[in-house]
CSV table of C-alpha atoms and ligand atoms in Angstrom, one decimal:
chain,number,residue,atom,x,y,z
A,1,UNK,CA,-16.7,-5.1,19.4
A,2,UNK,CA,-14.2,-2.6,18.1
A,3,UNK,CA,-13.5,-2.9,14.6
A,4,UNK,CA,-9.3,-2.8,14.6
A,5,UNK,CA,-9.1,-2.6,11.1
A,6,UNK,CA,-10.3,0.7,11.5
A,7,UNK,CA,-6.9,2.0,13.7
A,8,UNK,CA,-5.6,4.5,11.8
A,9,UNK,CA,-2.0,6.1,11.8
A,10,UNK,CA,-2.2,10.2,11.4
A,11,UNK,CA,0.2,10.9,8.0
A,12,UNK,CA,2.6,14.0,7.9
A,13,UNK,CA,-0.3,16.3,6.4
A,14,UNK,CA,-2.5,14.8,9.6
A,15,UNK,CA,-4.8,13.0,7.7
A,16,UNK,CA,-5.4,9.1,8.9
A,17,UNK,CA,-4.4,6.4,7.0
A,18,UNK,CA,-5.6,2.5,8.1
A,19,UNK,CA,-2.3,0.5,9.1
A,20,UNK,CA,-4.2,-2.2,7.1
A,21,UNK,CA,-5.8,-2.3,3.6
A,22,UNK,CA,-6.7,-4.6,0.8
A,23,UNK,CA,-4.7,-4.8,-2.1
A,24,UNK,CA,-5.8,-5.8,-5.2
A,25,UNK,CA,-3.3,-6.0,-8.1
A,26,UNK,CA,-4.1,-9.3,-9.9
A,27,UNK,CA,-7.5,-9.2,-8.8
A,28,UNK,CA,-9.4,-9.3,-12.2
A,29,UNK,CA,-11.8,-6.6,-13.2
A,30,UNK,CA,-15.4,-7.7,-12.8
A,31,UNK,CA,-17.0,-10.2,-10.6
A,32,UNK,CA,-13.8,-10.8,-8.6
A,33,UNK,CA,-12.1,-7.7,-7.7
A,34,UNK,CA,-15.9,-6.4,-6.7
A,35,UNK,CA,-16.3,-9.2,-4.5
A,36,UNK,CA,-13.2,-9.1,-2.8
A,37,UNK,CA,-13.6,-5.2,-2.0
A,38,UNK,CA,-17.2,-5.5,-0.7
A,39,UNK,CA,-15.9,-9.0,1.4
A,40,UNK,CA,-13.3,-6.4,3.1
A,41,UNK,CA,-15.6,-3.6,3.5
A,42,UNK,CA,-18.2,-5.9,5.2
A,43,UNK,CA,-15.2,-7.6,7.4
A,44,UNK,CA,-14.5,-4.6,8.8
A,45,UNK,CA,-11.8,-3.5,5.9
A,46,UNK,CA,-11.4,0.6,5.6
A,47,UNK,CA,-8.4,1.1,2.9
A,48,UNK,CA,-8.4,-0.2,-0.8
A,49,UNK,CA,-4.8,-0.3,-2.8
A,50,UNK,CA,-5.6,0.4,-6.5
A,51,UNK,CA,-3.7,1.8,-9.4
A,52,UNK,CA,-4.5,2.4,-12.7
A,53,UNK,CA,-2.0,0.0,-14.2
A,54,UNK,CA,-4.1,-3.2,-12.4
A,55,UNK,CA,-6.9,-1.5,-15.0
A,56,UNK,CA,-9.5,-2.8,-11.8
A,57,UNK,CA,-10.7,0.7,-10.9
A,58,UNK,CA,-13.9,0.4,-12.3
A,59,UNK,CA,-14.9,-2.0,-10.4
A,60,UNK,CA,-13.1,-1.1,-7.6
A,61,UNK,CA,-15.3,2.0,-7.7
A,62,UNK,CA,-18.6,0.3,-8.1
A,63,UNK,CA,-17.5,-2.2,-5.2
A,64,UNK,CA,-16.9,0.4,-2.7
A,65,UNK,CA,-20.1,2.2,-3.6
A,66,UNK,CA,-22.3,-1.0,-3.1
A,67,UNK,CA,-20.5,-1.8,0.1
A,68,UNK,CA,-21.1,2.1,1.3
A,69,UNK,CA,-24.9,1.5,0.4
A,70,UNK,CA,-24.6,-2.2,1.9
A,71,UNK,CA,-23.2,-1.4,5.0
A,72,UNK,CA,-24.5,1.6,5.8
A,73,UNK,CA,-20.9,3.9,5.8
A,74,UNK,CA,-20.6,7.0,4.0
A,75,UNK,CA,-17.5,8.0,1.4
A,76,UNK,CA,-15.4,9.7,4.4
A,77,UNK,CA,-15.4,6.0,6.0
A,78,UNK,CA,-13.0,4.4,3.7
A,79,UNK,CA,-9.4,5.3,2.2
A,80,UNK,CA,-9.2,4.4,-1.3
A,81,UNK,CA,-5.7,4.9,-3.1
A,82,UNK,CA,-4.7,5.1,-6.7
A,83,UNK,CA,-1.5,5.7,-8.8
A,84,UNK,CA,-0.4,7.2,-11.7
A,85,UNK,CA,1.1,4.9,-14.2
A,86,UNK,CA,4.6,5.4,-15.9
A,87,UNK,CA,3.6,5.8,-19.2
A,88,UNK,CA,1.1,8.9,-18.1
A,89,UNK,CA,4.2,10.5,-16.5
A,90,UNK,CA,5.3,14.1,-17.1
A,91,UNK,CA,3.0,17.6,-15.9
A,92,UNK,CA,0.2,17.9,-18.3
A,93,UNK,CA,-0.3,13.9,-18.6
A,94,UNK,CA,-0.5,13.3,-15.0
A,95,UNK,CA,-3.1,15.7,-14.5
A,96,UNK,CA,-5.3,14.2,-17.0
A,97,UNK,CA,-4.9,10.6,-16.1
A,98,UNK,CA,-5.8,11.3,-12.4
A,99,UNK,CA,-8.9,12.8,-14.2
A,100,UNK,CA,-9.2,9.3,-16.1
A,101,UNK,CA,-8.8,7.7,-13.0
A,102,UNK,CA,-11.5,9.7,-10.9
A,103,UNK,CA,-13.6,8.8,-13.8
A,104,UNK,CA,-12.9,5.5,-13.9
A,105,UNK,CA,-13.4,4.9,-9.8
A,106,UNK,CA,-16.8,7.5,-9.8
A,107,UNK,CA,-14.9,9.6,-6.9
A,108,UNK,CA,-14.8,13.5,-7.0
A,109,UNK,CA,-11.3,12.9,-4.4
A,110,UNK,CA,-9.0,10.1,-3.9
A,111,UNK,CA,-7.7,9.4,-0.3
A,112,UNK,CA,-4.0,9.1,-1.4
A,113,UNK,CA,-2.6,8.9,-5.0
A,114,UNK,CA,0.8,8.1,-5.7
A,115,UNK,CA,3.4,8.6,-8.1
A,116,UNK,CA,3.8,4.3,-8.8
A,117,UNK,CA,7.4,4.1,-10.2
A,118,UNK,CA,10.1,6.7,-10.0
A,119,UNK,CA,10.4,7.2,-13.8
A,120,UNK,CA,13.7,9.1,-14.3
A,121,UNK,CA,13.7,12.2,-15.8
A,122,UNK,CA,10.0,12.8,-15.4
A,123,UNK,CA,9.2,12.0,-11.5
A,124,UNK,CA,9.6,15.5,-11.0
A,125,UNK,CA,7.6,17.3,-13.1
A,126,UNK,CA,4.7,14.3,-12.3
A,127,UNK,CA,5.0,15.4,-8.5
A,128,UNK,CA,4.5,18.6,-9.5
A,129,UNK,CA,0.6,17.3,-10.8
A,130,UNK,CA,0.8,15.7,-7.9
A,131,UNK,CA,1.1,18.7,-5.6
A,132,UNK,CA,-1.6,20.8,-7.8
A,133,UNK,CA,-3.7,17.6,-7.4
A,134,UNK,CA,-3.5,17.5,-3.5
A,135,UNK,CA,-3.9,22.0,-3.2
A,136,UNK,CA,-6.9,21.4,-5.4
A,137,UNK,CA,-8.5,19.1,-2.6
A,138,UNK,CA,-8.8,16.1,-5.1
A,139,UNK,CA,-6.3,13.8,-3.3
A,140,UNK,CA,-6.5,14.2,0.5
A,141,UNK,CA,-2.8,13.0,0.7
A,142,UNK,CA,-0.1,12.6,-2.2
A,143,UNK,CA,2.8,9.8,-2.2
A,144,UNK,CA,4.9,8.1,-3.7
A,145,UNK,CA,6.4,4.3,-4.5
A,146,UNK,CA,9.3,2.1,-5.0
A,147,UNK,CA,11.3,5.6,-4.5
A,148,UNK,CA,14.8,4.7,-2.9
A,149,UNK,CA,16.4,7.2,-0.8
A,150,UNK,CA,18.0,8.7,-3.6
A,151,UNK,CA,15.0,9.3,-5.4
A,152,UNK,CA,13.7,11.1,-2.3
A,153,UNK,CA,16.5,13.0,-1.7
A,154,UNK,CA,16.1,14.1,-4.7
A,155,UNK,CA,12.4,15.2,-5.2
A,156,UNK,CA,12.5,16.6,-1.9
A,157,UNK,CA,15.0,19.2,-3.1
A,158,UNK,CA,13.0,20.9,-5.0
A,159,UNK,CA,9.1,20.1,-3.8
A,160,UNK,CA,6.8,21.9,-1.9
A,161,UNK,CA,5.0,18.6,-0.6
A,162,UNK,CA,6.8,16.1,1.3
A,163,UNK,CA,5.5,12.7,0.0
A,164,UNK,CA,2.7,11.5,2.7
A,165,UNK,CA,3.8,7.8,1.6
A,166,UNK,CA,6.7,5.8,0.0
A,167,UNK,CA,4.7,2.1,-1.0
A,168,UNK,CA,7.7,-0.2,-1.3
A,169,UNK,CA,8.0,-4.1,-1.4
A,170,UNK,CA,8.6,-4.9,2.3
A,171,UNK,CA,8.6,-8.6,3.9
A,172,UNK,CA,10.8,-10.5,6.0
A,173,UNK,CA,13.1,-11.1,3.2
A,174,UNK,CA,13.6,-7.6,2.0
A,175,UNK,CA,13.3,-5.6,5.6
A,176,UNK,CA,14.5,-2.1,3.9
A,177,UNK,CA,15.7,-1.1,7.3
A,178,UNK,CA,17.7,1.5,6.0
A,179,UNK,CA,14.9,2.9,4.1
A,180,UNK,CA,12.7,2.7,6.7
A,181,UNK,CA,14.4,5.0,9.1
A,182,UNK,CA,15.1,7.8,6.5
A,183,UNK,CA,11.8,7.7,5.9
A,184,UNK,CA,10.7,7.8,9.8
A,185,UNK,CA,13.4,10.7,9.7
A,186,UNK,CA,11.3,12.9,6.9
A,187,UNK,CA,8.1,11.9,8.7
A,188,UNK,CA,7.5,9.6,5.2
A,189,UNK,CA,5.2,6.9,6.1
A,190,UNK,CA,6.6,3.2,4.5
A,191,UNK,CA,4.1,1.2,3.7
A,192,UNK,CA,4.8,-2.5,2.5
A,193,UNK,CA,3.8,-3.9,-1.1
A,194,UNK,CA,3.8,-7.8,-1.5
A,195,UNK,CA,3.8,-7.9,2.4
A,196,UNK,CA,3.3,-12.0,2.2
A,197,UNK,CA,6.3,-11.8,-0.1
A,198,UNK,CA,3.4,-12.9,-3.2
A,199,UNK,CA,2.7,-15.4,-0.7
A,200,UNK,CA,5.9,-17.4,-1.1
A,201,UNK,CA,6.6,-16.7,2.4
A,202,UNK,CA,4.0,-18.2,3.7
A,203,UNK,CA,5.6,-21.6,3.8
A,204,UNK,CA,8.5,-20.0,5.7
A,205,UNK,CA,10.0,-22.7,8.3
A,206,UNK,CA,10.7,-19.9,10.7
A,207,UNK,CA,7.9,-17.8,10.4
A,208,UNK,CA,5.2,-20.6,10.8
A,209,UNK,CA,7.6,-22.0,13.8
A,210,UNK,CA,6.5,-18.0,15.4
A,211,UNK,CA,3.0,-18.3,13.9
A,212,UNK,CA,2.6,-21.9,15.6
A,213,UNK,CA,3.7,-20.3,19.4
A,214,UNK,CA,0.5,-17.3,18.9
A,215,UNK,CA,-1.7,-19.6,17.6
A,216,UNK,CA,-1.8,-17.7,14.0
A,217,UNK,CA,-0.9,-18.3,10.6
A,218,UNK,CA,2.8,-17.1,8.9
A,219,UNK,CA,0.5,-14.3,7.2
A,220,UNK,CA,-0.9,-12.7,10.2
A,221,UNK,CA,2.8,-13.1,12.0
A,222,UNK,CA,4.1,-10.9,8.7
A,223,UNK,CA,1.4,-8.5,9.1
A,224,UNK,CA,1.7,-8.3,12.7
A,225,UNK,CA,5.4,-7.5,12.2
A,226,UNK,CA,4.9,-4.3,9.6
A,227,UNK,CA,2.5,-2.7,12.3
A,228,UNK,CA,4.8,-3.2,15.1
A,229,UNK,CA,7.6,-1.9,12.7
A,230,UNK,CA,5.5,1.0,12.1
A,231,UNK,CA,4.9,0.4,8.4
A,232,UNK,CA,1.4,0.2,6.7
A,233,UNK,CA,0.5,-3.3,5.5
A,234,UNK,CA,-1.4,-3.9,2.3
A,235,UNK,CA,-1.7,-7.7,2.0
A,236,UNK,CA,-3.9,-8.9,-1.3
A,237,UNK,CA,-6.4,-11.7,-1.5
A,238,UNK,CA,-9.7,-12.2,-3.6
A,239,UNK,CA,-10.1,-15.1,-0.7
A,240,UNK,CA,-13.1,-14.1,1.5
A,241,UNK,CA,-11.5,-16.6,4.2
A,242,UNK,CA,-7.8,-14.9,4.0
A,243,UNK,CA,-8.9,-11.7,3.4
A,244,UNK,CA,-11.1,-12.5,7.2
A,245,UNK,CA,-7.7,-14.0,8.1
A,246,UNK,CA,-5.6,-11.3,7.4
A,247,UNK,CA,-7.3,-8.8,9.1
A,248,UNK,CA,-7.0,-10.5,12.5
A,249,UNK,CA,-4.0,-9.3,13.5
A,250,UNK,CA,-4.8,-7.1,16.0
A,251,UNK,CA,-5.1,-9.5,19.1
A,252,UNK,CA,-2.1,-10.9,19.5
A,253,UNK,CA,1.6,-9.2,20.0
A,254,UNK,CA,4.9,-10.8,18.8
A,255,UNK,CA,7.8,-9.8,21.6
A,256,UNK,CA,10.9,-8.7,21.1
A,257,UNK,CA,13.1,-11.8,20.1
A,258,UNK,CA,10.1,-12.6,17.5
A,259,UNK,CA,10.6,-8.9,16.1
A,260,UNK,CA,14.3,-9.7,16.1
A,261,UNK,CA,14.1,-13.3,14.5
A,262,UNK,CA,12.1,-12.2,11.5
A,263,UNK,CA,13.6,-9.2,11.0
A,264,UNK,CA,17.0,-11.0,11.1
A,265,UNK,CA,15.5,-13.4,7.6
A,266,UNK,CA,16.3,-9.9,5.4
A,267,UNK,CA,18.2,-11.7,2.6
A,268,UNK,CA,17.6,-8.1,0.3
A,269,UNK,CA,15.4,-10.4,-2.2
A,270,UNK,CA,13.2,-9.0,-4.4
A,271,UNK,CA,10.2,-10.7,-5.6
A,272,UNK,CA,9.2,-7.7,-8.1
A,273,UNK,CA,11.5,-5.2,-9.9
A,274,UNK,CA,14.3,-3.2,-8.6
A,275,UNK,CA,13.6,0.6,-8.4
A,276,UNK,CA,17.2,1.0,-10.2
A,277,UNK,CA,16.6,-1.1,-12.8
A,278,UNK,CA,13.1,-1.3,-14.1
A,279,UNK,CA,12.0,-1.0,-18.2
A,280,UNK,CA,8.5,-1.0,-17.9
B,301,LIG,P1,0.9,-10.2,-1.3
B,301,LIG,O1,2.3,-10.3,-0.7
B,301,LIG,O2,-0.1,-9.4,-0.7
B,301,LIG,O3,0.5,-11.7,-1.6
B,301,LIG,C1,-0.7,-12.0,-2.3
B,301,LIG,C2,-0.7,-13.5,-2.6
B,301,LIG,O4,-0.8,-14.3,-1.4
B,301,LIG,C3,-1.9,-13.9,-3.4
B,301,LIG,O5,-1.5,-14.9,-4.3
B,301,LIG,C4,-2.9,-14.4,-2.4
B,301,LIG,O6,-3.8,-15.4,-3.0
B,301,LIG,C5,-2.0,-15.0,-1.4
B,301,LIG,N1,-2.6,-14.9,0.0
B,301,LIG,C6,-3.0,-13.7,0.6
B,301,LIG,N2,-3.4,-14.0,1.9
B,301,LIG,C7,-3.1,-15.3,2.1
B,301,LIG,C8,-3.3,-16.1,3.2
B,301,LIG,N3,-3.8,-15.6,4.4
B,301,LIG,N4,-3.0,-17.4,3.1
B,301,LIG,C9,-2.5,-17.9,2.0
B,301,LIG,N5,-2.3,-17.2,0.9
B,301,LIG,C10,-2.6,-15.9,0.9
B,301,LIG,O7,1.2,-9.7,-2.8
B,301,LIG,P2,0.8,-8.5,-3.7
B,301,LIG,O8,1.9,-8.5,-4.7
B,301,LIG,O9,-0.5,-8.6,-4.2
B,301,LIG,O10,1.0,-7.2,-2.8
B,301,LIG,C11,-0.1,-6.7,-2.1
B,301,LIG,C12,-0.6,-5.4,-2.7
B,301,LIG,O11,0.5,-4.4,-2.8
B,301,LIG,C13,-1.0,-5.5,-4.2
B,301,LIG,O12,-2.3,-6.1,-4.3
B,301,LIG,C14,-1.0,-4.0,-4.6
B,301,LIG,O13,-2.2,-3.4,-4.1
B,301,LIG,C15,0.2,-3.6,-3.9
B,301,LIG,N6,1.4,-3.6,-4.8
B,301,LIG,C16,2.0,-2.4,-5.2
B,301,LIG,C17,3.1,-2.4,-6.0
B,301,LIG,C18,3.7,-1.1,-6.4
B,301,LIG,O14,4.6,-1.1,-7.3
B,301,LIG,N7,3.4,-0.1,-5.7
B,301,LIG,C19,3.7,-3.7,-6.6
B,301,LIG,C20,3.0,-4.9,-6.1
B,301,LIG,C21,1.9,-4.8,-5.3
B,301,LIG,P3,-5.4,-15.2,-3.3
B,301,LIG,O15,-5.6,-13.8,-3.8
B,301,LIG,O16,-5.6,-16.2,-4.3
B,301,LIG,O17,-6.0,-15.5,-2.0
């Protein structure tokens, strides 16, 4: 049987993402996050979300090299992301955490790392790392998150690299159309943080009215909806059952008046911080 989870989109620097990862923020260090990683990898997952803030990549390392040995795949098989946090922002820090992070994860490369808050005043000079990072080969794609088009407009005036990635919260109740199709215009992949809205969409009257008519659940009808939108999905569980569940979204196809209906809950809420207005 073809293994969906392994459809890839190609990024702007041509290498090929998976439309749908596991995330794991929240997903304690230890026992859990390892056996949520190797329950992915064994279902058929190919992309891990880490960062060093969830202070997980340890044993999101370990987790994905027992799953390798377990499963018979080799490092090249799976796409494992990582960020810089805000507080290691700036040139010289960012090149050394990424180091601490490597470390931490027992890589020699990281599929994508991003840039995890636009940190004014220092984004710039961290994209810089960034961009020695990626020419040195030890990120095969660089990115960024929660950057609003301003914040891309600006970094893009004066990069080399345009950002691969822009991981933003995306769900039915914060669409980010506008954002979506600058970032289609600059050939920016979006891809969508607290896709299942932190799960608080899940009892959505709507969306489990369109998840009834497929035979699904509201998750798989939210994750269905980022692929067709084009935008990468990285939906979190430690559940081996919803983590199984979330993955099947790859039989089924929402039509055109679902796209529309969900699309049309957009109410602009956030559920985590505002890229304008964070203090952390
Ligand atoms: P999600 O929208 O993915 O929702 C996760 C929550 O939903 C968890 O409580 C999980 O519970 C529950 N859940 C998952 N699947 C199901 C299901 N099928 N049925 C019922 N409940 C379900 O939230 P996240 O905030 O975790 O976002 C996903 C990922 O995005 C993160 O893990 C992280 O990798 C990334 N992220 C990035 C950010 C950034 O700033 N770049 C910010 C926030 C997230 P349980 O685990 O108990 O099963």
């Amino acid at each position: 049987m073809p293994n969906y989870l392994q459809d890839t989109v190609a990024l702007n620097n041509g290498v090929k993402m998976p439309w749908l990862g596991l995330g794991v923020y929240l997903a304690k260090e230890g026992d859990e996050v390892e056996r949520a990683v190797q329950a992915a990898i064994r279902h058929g997952y190919r992309s891990i979300d880490t960062a060093a803030a969830y202070r997980n990549e340890e044993g999101v390392g370990r987790a994905v090299a027992q799953a390798l040995k377990d499963n018979g795949l080799s490092r090249e098989d799976v796409f494992i992301t990582t960020k810089v946090w805000n507080a290691d922002q700036g040139y010289e820090s960012t090149l050394a955490a990424f180091e601490e992070s490597l470390s931490r994860l027992n890589m020699d490369y990281v599929d994508l790392y991003l840039i995890h808050w636009p940190v004014k005043g220092k984004y710039k000079d961290t994209w810089r790392a960034l961009e020695k990072i990626y020419r040195e080969g030890k990120a095969r794609a660089i990115g960024v998150s929660n950057f609003q088009i301003h914040h891309l407009e600006d970094l893009l005036q004066n990069s080399e690299v345009v950002p691969a990635v822009n991981q933003v919260e995306l769900h039915p109740e914060l669409t980010q159309k506008e954002l979506l199709q600058y970032c289609n215009d600059k050939e920016i992949r979006l891809e969508a943080w607290s896709p299942l809205g932190q799960g608080n969409l899940l009892n959505h009257e709507v969306l489990k009215g369109i998840a009834d008519k497929h035979g699904k659940s509201a998750a798989q009808v939210i994750l269905r909806w980022d692929l067709q939108n084009g935008v990468i999905t990285i939906p979190k569980s430690v559940h081996e059952e919803r983590i199984v569940q979330n993955g099947n979204v790859f039989d089924f196809e929402l039509d055109a008046e679902d796209m529309r209906t969900i699309d049309n809950l957009n109410r602009n809420r956030r559920f985590g911080s505002d890229p304008d207005n964070f203090n952390f």
